[in-house]
Amino acid sequence: MKPIVFLGDSRKRLKDFPDAARIDAGRALERVQRGLEPYDWKPMKGIGRGVREIRVRERSGAYRVIYVASVGEAVFVLHAFQKKTQKTAALDLEVARLRYKLIGDEHES
């Protein structure tokens, strides 16, 4: 099983999800750790190669966890947030993009 590495405040943000959303996201991340795909995800090619977004829907809204599992020997959680509109906010995408660049730089050294 691959370890999970939370970048920036992604762990705190995930812990702040409502219980049901946090549990669903945790189960999805566990699947990724085991080399399986989450049940509801989409590629995030605009952020970087191999980056995916776990989609969690529950009564209080939509929640997202952006991660990459194809770099190094870990699952890197780049960002976790509640989605407020149909389109993902530019700030959330930029946070994930910057964190992806950090792990890319780290693994190229």
mmCIF file of N, CA and C in Angstrom:
data_model
loop_
_atom_site.group_PDB
_atom_site.id
_atom_site.type_symbol
_atom_site.label_atom_id
_atom_site.label_comp_id
_atom_site.label_asym_id
_atom_site.label_seq_id
_atom_site.Cartn_x
_atom_site.Cartn_y
_atom_site.Cartn_z
ATOM 1 N N MET A 1 0.845 -1.184 0.000
ATOM 2 C CA MET A 1 0.000 0.000 0.000
ATOM 3 C C MET A 1 0.888 1.245 0.000
ATOM 4 N N LYS A 2 0.580 2.177 -0.883
ATOM 5 C CA LYS A 2 1.336 3.426 -0.931
ATOM 6 C C LYS A 2 0.955 4.325 0.243
ATOM 7 N N PRO A 3 1.923 5.010 0.816
ATOM 8 C CA PRO A 3 1.585 5.986 1.861
ATOM 9 C C PRO A 3 0.940 7.226 1.238
ATOM 10 N N ILE A 4 0.230 7.973 2.053
ATOM 11 C CA ILE A 4 -0.360 9.231 1.594
ATOM 12 C C ILE A 4 0.478 10.369 2.150
ATOM 13 N N VAL A 5 0.795 11.325 1.282
ATOM 14 C CA VAL A 5 1.512 12.532 1.678
ATOM 15 C C VAL A 5 0.578 13.709 1.409
ATOM 16 N N PHE A 6 0.207 14.417 2.456
ATOM 17 C CA PHE A 6 -0.667 15.578 2.328
ATOM 18 C C PHE A 6 0.207 16.820 2.174
ATOM 19 N N LEU A 7 -0.034 17.597 1.139
ATOM 20 C CA LEU A 7 0.738 18.807 0.897
ATOM 21 C C LEU A 7 -0.031 20.031 1.389
ATOM 22 N N GLY A 8 0.720 21.000 1.919
ATOM 23 C CA GLY A 8 0.103 22.233 2.394
ATOM 24 C C GLY A 8 -0.932 21.946 3.469
ATOM 25 N N ASP A 9 -2.087 22.584 3.337
ATOM 26 C CA ASP A 9 -3.162 22.417 4.323
ATOM 27 C C ASP A 9 -4.202 21.380 3.898
ATOM 28 N N SER A 10 -3.836 20.511 2.943
ATOM 29 C CA SER A 10 -4.827 19.563 2.410
ATOM 30 C C SER A 10 -5.366 18.602 3.472
ATOM 31 N N ARG A 11 -4.535 18.180 4.422
ATOM 32 C CA ARG A 11 -5.015 17.278 5.475
ATOM 33 C C ARG A 11 -6.048 17.980 6.358
ATOM 34 N N LYS A 12 -5.756 19.210 6.763
ATOM 35 C CA LYS A 12 -6.684 19.973 7.600
ATOM 36 C C LYS A 12 -7.998 20.211 6.858
ATOM 37 N N ARG A 13 -7.902 20.574 5.597
ATOM 38 C CA ARG A 13 -9.107 20.826 4.812
ATOM 39 C C ARG A 13 -9.957 19.560 4.695
ATOM 40 N N LEU A 14 -9.309 18.423 4.481
ATOM 41 C CA LEU A 14 -10.042 17.162 4.383
ATOM 42 C C LEU A 14 -10.700 16.825 5.724
ATOM 43 N N LYS A 15 -10.001 17.053 6.818
ATOM 44 C CA LYS A 15 -10.578 16.800 8.146
ATOM 45 C C LYS A 15 -11.766 17.710 8.432
ATOM 46 N N ASP A 16 -11.809 18.870 7.782
ATOM 47 C CA ASP A 16 -12.914 19.809 7.976
ATOM 48 C C ASP A 16 -14.153 19.468 7.140
ATOM 49 N N PHE A 17 -14.059 18.488 6.244
ATOM 50 C CA PHE A 17 -15.233 18.056 5.486
ATOM 51 C C PHE A 17 -16.273 17.531 6.478
ATOM 52 N N PRO A 18 -17.559 17.610 6.136
ATOM 53 C CA PRO A 18 -18.583 16.954 6.971
ATOM 54 C C PRO A 18 -18.281 15.450 7.054
ATOM 55 N N ASP A 19 -18.750 14.808 8.114
ATOM 56 C CA ASP A 19 -18.417 13.399 8.364
ATOM 57 C C ASP A 19 -18.603 12.498 7.144
ATOM 58 N N ALA A 20 -19.764 12.544 6.522
ATOM 59 C CA ALA A 20 -20.039 11.641 5.399
ATOM 60 C C ALA A 20 -19.083 11.890 4.237
ATOM 61 N N ALA A 21 -18.820 13.141 3.924
ATOM 62 C CA ALA A 21 -17.913 13.479 2.824
ATOM 63 C C ALA A 21 -16.486 13.056 3.156
ATOM 64 N N ARG A 22 -16.074 13.260 4.404
ATOM 65 C CA ARG A 22 -14.721 12.881 4.829
ATOM 66 C C ARG A 22 -14.539 11.361 4.742
ATOM 67 N N ILE A 23 -15.547 10.619 5.164
ATOM 68 C CA ILE A 23 -15.480 9.152 5.118
ATOM 69 C C ILE A 23 -15.407 8.678 3.667
ATOM 70 N N ASP A 24 -16.241 9.233 2.798
ATOM 71 C CA ASP A 24 -16.216 8.850 1.380
ATOM 72 C C ASP A 24 -14.867 9.173 0.743
ATOM 73 N N ALA A 25 -14.335 10.346 1.033
ATOM 74 C CA ALA A 25 -13.035 10.738 0.483
ATOM 75 C C ALA A 25 -11.937 9.815 1.014
ATOM 76 N N GLY A 26 -12.006 9.478 2.288
ATOM 77 C CA GLY A 26 -11.024 8.568 2.885
ATOM 78 C C GLY A 26 -11.055 7.199 2.241
ATOM 79 N N ARG A 27 -12.247 6.699 1.974
ATOM 80 C CA ARG A 27 -12.379 5.389 1.311
ATOM 81 C C ARG A 27 -11.816 5.443 -0.106
ATOM 82 N N ALA A 28 -12.068 6.554 -0.793
ATOM 83 C CA ALA A 28 -11.543 6.707 -2.154
ATOM 84 C C ALA A 28 -10.018 6.751 -2.134
ATOM 85 N N LEU A 29 -9.449 7.477 -1.183
ATOM 86 C CA LEU A 29 -7.991 7.545 -1.082
ATOM 87 C C LEU A 29 -7.397 6.179 -0.727
ATOM 88 N N GLU A 30 -8.089 5.421 0.090
ATOM 89 C CA GLU A 30 -7.604 4.077 0.420
ATOM 90 C C GLU A 30 -7.562 3.193 -0.827
ATOM 91 N N ARG A 31 -8.556 3.321 -1.682
ATOM 92 C CA ARG A 31 -8.551 2.570 -2.946
ATOM 93 C C ARG A 31 -7.328 2.944 -3.772
ATOM 94 N N VAL A 32 -7.034 4.245 -3.828
ATOM 95 C CA VAL A 32 -5.870 4.714 -4.584
ATOM 96 C C VAL A 32 -4.591 4.132 -3.976
ATOM 97 N N GLN A 33 -4.494 4.123 -2.656
ATOM 98 C CA GLN A 33 -3.322 3.546 -1.989
ATOM 99 C C GLN A 33 -3.107 2.089 -2.390
ATOM 100 N N ARG A 34 -4.190 1.379 -2.622
ATOM 101 C CA ARG A 34 -4.128 -0.039 -2.977
ATOM 102 C C ARG A 34 -3.942 -0.270 -4.483
ATOM 103 N N GLY A 35 -3.814 0.830 -5.236
ATOM 104 C CA GLY A 35 -3.601 0.700 -6.681
ATOM 105 C C GLY A 35 -4.890 0.601 -7.478
ATOM 106 N N LEU A 36 -6.020 0.869 -6.829
ATOM 107 C CA LEU A 36 -7.320 0.834 -7.498
ATOM 108 C C LEU A 36 -7.762 2.256 -7.832
ATOM 109 N N GLU A 37 -8.788 2.354 -8.662
ATOM 110 C CA GLU A 37 -9.340 3.678 -8.963
ATOM 111 C C GLU A 37 -10.455 4.010 -7.988
ATOM 112 N N PRO A 38 -10.597 5.299 -7.635
ATOM 113 C CA PRO A 38 -11.760 5.693 -6.833
ATOM 114 C C PRO A 38 -13.023 5.478 -7.671
ATOM 115 N N TYR A 39 -14.164 5.421 -7.020
ATOM 116 C CA TYR A 39 -15.407 5.187 -7.757
ATOM 117 C C TYR A 39 -15.815 6.379 -8.607
ATOM 118 N N ASP A 40 -15.583 7.583 -8.148
ATOM 119 C CA ASP A 40 -16.001 8.782 -8.888
ATOM 120 C C ASP A 40 -14.811 9.734 -8.974
ATOM 121 N N TRP A 41 -14.237 9.844 -10.165
ATOM 122 C CA TRP A 41 -13.067 10.685 -10.350
ATOM 123 C C TRP A 41 -13.027 11.208 -11.776
ATOM 124 N N LYS A 42 -12.173 12.194 -11.983
ATOM 125 C CA LYS A 42 -11.922 12.662 -13.346
ATOM 126 C C LYS A 42 -10.472 13.128 -13.435
ATOM 127 N N PRO A 43 -9.895 13.028 -14.620
ATOM 128 C CA PRO A 43 -8.513 13.495 -14.788
ATOM 129 C C PRO A 43 -8.459 15.016 -14.740
ATOM 130 N N MET A 44 -7.349 15.536 -14.240
ATOM 131 C CA MET A 44 -7.134 16.989 -14.159
ATOM 132 C C MET A 44 -5.877 17.319 -14.960
ATOM 133 N N LYS A 45 -5.955 17.097 -16.273
ATOM 134 C CA LYS A 45 -4.800 17.271 -17.153
ATOM 135 C C LYS A 45 -4.244 18.686 -17.134
ATOM 136 N N GLY A 46 -5.098 19.669 -16.861
ATOM 137 C CA GLY A 46 -4.647 21.054 -16.818
ATOM 138 C C GLY A 46 -3.723 21.349 -15.643
ATOM 139 N N ILE A 47 -3.746 20.482 -14.645
ATOM 140 C CA ILE A 47 -2.870 20.668 -13.480
ATOM 141 C C ILE A 47 -1.540 19.970 -13.708
ATOM 142 N N GLY A 48 -1.601 18.770 -14.245
ATOM 143 C CA GLY A 48 -0.368 18.032 -14.502
ATOM 144 C C GLY A 48 -0.646 16.587 -14.871
ATOM 145 N N ARG A 49 0.382 15.938 -15.370
ATOM 146 C CA ARG A 49 0.252 14.554 -15.812
ATOM 147 C C ARG A 49 -0.047 13.629 -14.625
ATOM 148 N N GLY A 50 -1.084 12.820 -14.771
ATOM 149 C CA GLY A 50 -1.444 11.854 -13.743
ATOM 150 C C GLY A 50 -2.289 12.408 -12.609
ATOM 151 N N VAL A 51 -2.606 13.702 -12.656
ATOM 152 C CA VAL A 51 -3.395 14.312 -11.586
ATOM 153 C C VAL A 51 -4.870 13.962 -11.787
ATOM 154 N N ARG A 52 -5.512 13.597 -10.685
ATOM 155 C CA ARG A 52 -6.937 13.233 -10.719
ATOM 156 C C ARG A 52 -7.678 13.946 -9.606
ATOM 157 N N GLU A 53 -8.973 14.036 -9.802
ATOM 158 C CA GLU A 53 -9.845 14.667 -8.813
ATOM 159 C C GLU A 53 -10.870 13.639 -8.348
ATOM 160 N N ILE A 54 -10.891 13.391 -7.050
ATOM 161 C CA ILE A 54 -11.938 12.545 -6.457
ATOM 162 C C ILE A 54 -13.148 13.432 -6.240
ATOM 163 N N ARG A 55 -14.305 12.948 -6.683
ATOM 164 C CA ARG A 55 -15.542 13.722 -6.530
ATOM 165 C C ARG A 55 -16.428 13.073 -5.475
ATOM 166 N N VAL A 56 -16.790 13.881 -4.495
ATOM 167 C CA VAL A 56 -17.658 13.413 -3.406
ATOM 168 C C VAL A 56 -18.875 14.329 -3.370
ATOM 169 N N ARG A 57 -20.050 13.713 -3.404
ATOM 170 C CA ARG A 57 -21.296 14.482 -3.304
ATOM 171 C C ARG A 57 -22.052 14.012 -2.066
ATOM 172 N N GLU A 58 -22.544 14.977 -1.333
ATOM 173 C CA GLU A 58 -23.395 14.645 -0.186
ATOM 174 C C GLU A 58 -24.352 15.799 0.058
ATOM 175 N N ARG A 59 -25.220 15.649 1.046
ATOM 176 C CA ARG A 59 -26.291 16.632 1.265
ATOM 177 C C ARG A 59 -25.803 18.067 1.370
ATOM 178 N N SER A 60 -24.683 18.280 2.039
ATOM 179 C CA SER A 60 -24.218 19.655 2.256
ATOM 180 C C SER A 60 -23.445 20.231 1.071
ATOM 181 N N GLY A 61 -23.247 19.439 0.016
ATOM 182 C CA GLY A 61 -22.584 19.981 -1.162
ATOM 183 C C GLY A 61 -21.639 19.007 -1.842
ATOM 184 N N ALA A 62 -20.810 19.579 -2.695
ATOM 185 C CA ALA A 62 -19.837 18.806 -3.463
ATOM 186 C C ALA A 62 -18.444 19.080 -2.904
ATOM 187 N N TYR A 63 -17.659 18.022 -2.774
ATOM 188 C CA TYR A 63 -16.315 18.119 -2.214
ATOM 189 C C TYR A 63 -15.335 17.462 -3.178
ATOM 190 N N ARG A 64 -14.119 17.983 -3.199
ATOM 191 C CA ARG A 64 -13.115 17.481 -4.123
ATOM 192 C C ARG A 64 -11.785 17.248 -3.418
ATOM 193 N N VAL A 65 -11.089 16.210 -3.856
ATOM 194 C CA VAL A 65 -9.733 15.934 -3.397
ATOM 195 C C VAL A 65 -8.893 15.738 -4.660
ATOM 196 N N ILE A 66 -7.913 16.595 -4.847
ATOM 197 C CA ILE A 66 -7.041 16.501 -6.011
ATOM 198 C C ILE A 66 -5.749 15.818 -5.574
ATOM 199 N N TYR A 67 -5.362 14.790 -6.314
ATOM 200 C CA TYR A 67 -4.201 13.994 -5.924
ATOM 201 C C TYR A 67 -3.435 13.507 -7.152
ATOM 202 N N VAL A 68 -2.233 13.012 -6.904
ATOM 203 C CA VAL A 68 -1.462 12.331 -7.942
ATOM 204 C C VAL A 68 -0.815 11.110 -7.295
ATOM 205 N N ALA A 69 -0.922 9.973 -7.961
ATOM 206 C CA ALA A 69 -0.360 8.727 -7.423
ATOM 207 C C ALA A 69 0.718 8.163 -8.348
ATOM 208 N N SER A 70 1.012 8.855 -9.436
ATOM 209 C CA SER A 70 1.963 8.331 -10.420
ATOM 210 C C SER A 70 3.350 8.950 -10.310
ATOM 211 N N VAL A 71 3.586 9.755 -9.280
ATOM 212 C CA VAL A 71 4.888 10.371 -9.058
ATOM 213 C C VAL A 71 5.473 9.777 -7.785
ATOM 214 N N GLY A 72 6.648 9.212 -7.871
ATOM 215 C CA GLY A 72 7.273 8.657 -6.673
ATOM 216 C C GLY A 72 6.535 7.445 -6.144
ATOM 217 N N GLU A 73 6.739 7.177 -4.875
ATOM 218 C CA GLU A 73 6.185 5.980 -4.242
ATOM 219 C C GLU A 73 5.060 6.292 -3.260
ATOM 220 N N ALA A 74 4.344 7.399 -3.476
ATOM 221 C CA ALA A 74 3.285 7.800 -2.550
ATOM 222 C C ALA A 74 2.089 8.338 -3.323
ATOM 223 N N VAL A 75 0.996 8.500 -2.604
ATOM 224 C CA VAL A 75 -0.171 9.218 -3.105
ATOM 225 C C VAL A 75 -0.049 10.626 -2.534
ATOM 226 N N PHE A 76 0.104 11.609 -3.397
ATOM 227 C CA PHE A 76 0.247 12.989 -2.962
ATOM 228 C C PHE A 76 -1.099 13.690 -3.063
ATOM 229 N N VAL A 77 -1.644 14.119 -1.927
ATOM 230 C CA VAL A 77 -2.888 14.886 -1.928
ATOM 231 C C VAL A 77 -2.488 16.355 -2.086
ATOM 232 N N LEU A 78 -2.859 16.916 -3.225
ATOM 233 C CA LEU A 78 -2.464 18.277 -3.556
ATOM 234 C C LEU A 78 -3.387 19.308 -2.919
ATOM 235 N N HIS A 79 -4.689 19.009 -2.895
ATOM 236 C CA HIS A 79 -5.655 19.992 -2.405
ATOM 237 C C HIS A 79 -6.973 19.293 -2.099
ATOM 238 N N ALA A 80 -7.700 19.814 -1.133
ATOM 239 C CA ALA A 80 -9.038 19.322 -0.785
ATOM 240 C C ALA A 80 -9.903 20.540 -0.505
ATOM 241 N N PHE A 81 -11.123 20.539 -1.035
ATOM 242 C CA PHE A 81 -11.967 21.726 -0.908
ATOM 243 C C PHE A 81 -13.423 21.391 -1.180
ATOM 244 N N GLN A 82 -14.291 22.308 -0.763
ATOM 245 C CA GLN A 82 -15.712 22.207 -1.103
ATOM 246 C C GLN A 82 -15.919 22.998 -2.378
ATOM 247 N N LYS A 83 -16.612 22.410 -3.291
ATOM 248 C CA LYS A 83 -16.888 23.063 -4.564
ATOM 249 C C LYS A 83 -18.173 23.865 -4.414
ATOM 250 N N LYS A 84 -18.101 25.154 -4.679
ATOM 251 C CA LYS A 84 -19.243 26.053 -4.458
ATOM 252 C C LYS A 84 -20.046 26.329 -5.724
ATOM 253 N N THR A 85 -19.417 26.176 -6.889
ATOM 254 C CA THR A 85 -20.093 26.460 -8.153
ATOM 255 C C THR A 85 -19.875 25.296 -9.118
ATOM 256 N N GLN A 86 -20.532 25.349 -10.256
ATOM 257 C CA GLN A 86 -20.403 24.306 -11.269
ATOM 258 C C GLN A 86 -18.956 24.177 -11.750
ATOM 259 N N LYS A 87 -18.306 25.315 -11.926
ATOM 260 C CA LYS A 87 -16.927 25.334 -12.402
ATOM 261 C C LYS A 87 -15.976 25.424 -11.203
ATOM 262 N N THR A 88 -14.901 24.658 -11.250
ATOM 263 C CA THR A 88 -13.915 24.706 -10.162
ATOM 264 C C THR A 88 -13.247 26.074 -10.145
ATOM 265 N N ALA A 89 -13.159 26.666 -8.973
ATOM 266 C CA ALA A 89 -12.585 28.001 -8.820
ATOM 267 C C ALA A 89 -11.125 28.012 -9.278
ATOM 268 N N ALA A 90 -10.741 29.096 -9.944
ATOM 269 C CA ALA A 90 -9.377 29.244 -10.443
ATOM 270 C C ALA A 90 -8.360 29.150 -9.308
ATOM 271 N N LEU A 91 -8.688 29.675 -8.139
ATOM 272 C CA LEU A 91 -7.773 29.624 -7.003
ATOM 273 C C LEU A 91 -7.499 28.183 -6.570
ATOM 274 N N ASP A 92 -8.537 27.349 -6.542
ATOM 275 C CA ASP A 92 -8.352 25.942 -6.173
ATOM 276 C C ASP A 92 -7.476 25.216 -7.189
ATOM 277 N N LEU A 93 -7.666 25.501 -8.454
ATOM 278 C CA LEU A 93 -6.831 24.895 -9.491
ATOM 279 C C LEU A 93 -5.383 25.347 -9.366
ATOM 280 N N GLU A 94 -5.188 26.629 -9.072
ATOM 281 C CA GLU A 94 -3.832 27.166 -8.953
ATOM 282 C C GLU A 94 -3.107 26.571 -7.743
ATOM 283 N N VAL A 95 -3.799 26.400 -6.628
ATOM 284 C CA VAL A 95 -3.197 25.775 -5.448
ATOM 285 C C VAL A 95 -2.696 24.379 -5.816
ATOM 286 N N ALA A 96 -3.540 23.587 -6.467
ATOM 287 C CA ALA A 96 -3.158 22.229 -6.854
ATOM 288 C C ALA A 96 -1.995 22.263 -7.850
ATOM 289 N N ARG A 97 -2.027 23.174 -8.786
ATOM 290 C CA ARG A 97 -0.970 23.290 -9.803
ATOM 291 C C ARG A 97 0.387 23.610 -9.150
ATOM 292 N N LEU A 98 0.404 24.541 -8.215
ATOM 293 C CA LEU A 98 1.649 24.906 -7.534
ATOM 294 C C LEU A 98 2.191 23.745 -6.702
ATOM 295 N N ARG A 99 1.320 23.044 -6.021
ATOM 296 C CA ARG A 99 1.762 21.913 -5.202
ATOM 297 C C ARG A 99 2.263 20.761 -6.080
ATOM 298 N N TYR A 100 1.631 20.561 -7.227
ATOM 299 C CA TYR A 100 2.100 19.542 -8.167
ATOM 300 C C TYR A 100 3.504 19.888 -8.654
ATOM 301 N N LYS A 101 3.716 21.147 -8.940
ATOM 302 C CA LYS A 101 5.034 21.598 -9.394
ATOM 303 C C LYS A 101 6.078 21.329 -8.303
ATOM 304 N N LEU A 102 5.720 21.536 -7.057
ATOM 305 C CA LEU A 102 6.653 21.272 -5.940
ATOM 306 C C LEU A 102 7.077 19.806 -5.903
ATOM 307 N N ILE A 103 6.145 18.900 -6.038
ATOM 308 C CA ILE A 103 6.541 17.477 -5.989
ATOM 309 C C ILE A 103 7.301 17.092 -7.237
ATOM 310 N N GLY A 104 6.957 17.687 -8.364
ATOM 311 C CA GLY A 104 7.697 17.413 -9.597
ATOM 312 C C GLY A 104 9.142 17.866 -9.474
ATOM 313 N N ASP A 105 9.337 19.055 -8.940
ATOM 314 C CA ASP A 105 10.701 19.590 -8.740
ATOM 315 C C ASP A 105 11.475 18.709 -7.766
ATOM 316 N N GLU A 106 10.794 18.262 -6.714
ATOM 317 C CA GLU A 106 11.444 17.452 -5.680
ATOM 318 C C GLU A 106 11.912 16.114 -6.244
ATOM 319 N N HIS A 107 11.116 15.502 -7.123
ATOM 320 C CA HIS A 107 11.443 14.187 -7.644
ATOM 321 C C HIS A 107 12.383 14.230 -8.841
ATOM 322 N N GLU A 108 12.635 15.420 -9.372
ATOM 323 C CA GLU A 108 13.589 15.553 -10.470
ATOM 324 C C GLU A 108 14.999 15.729 -9.942
ATOM 325 N N SER A 109 15.153 16.147 -8.686
ATOM 326 C CA SER A 109 16.475 16.404 -8.096
ATOM 327 C C SER A 109 17.238 15.115 -7.840
#
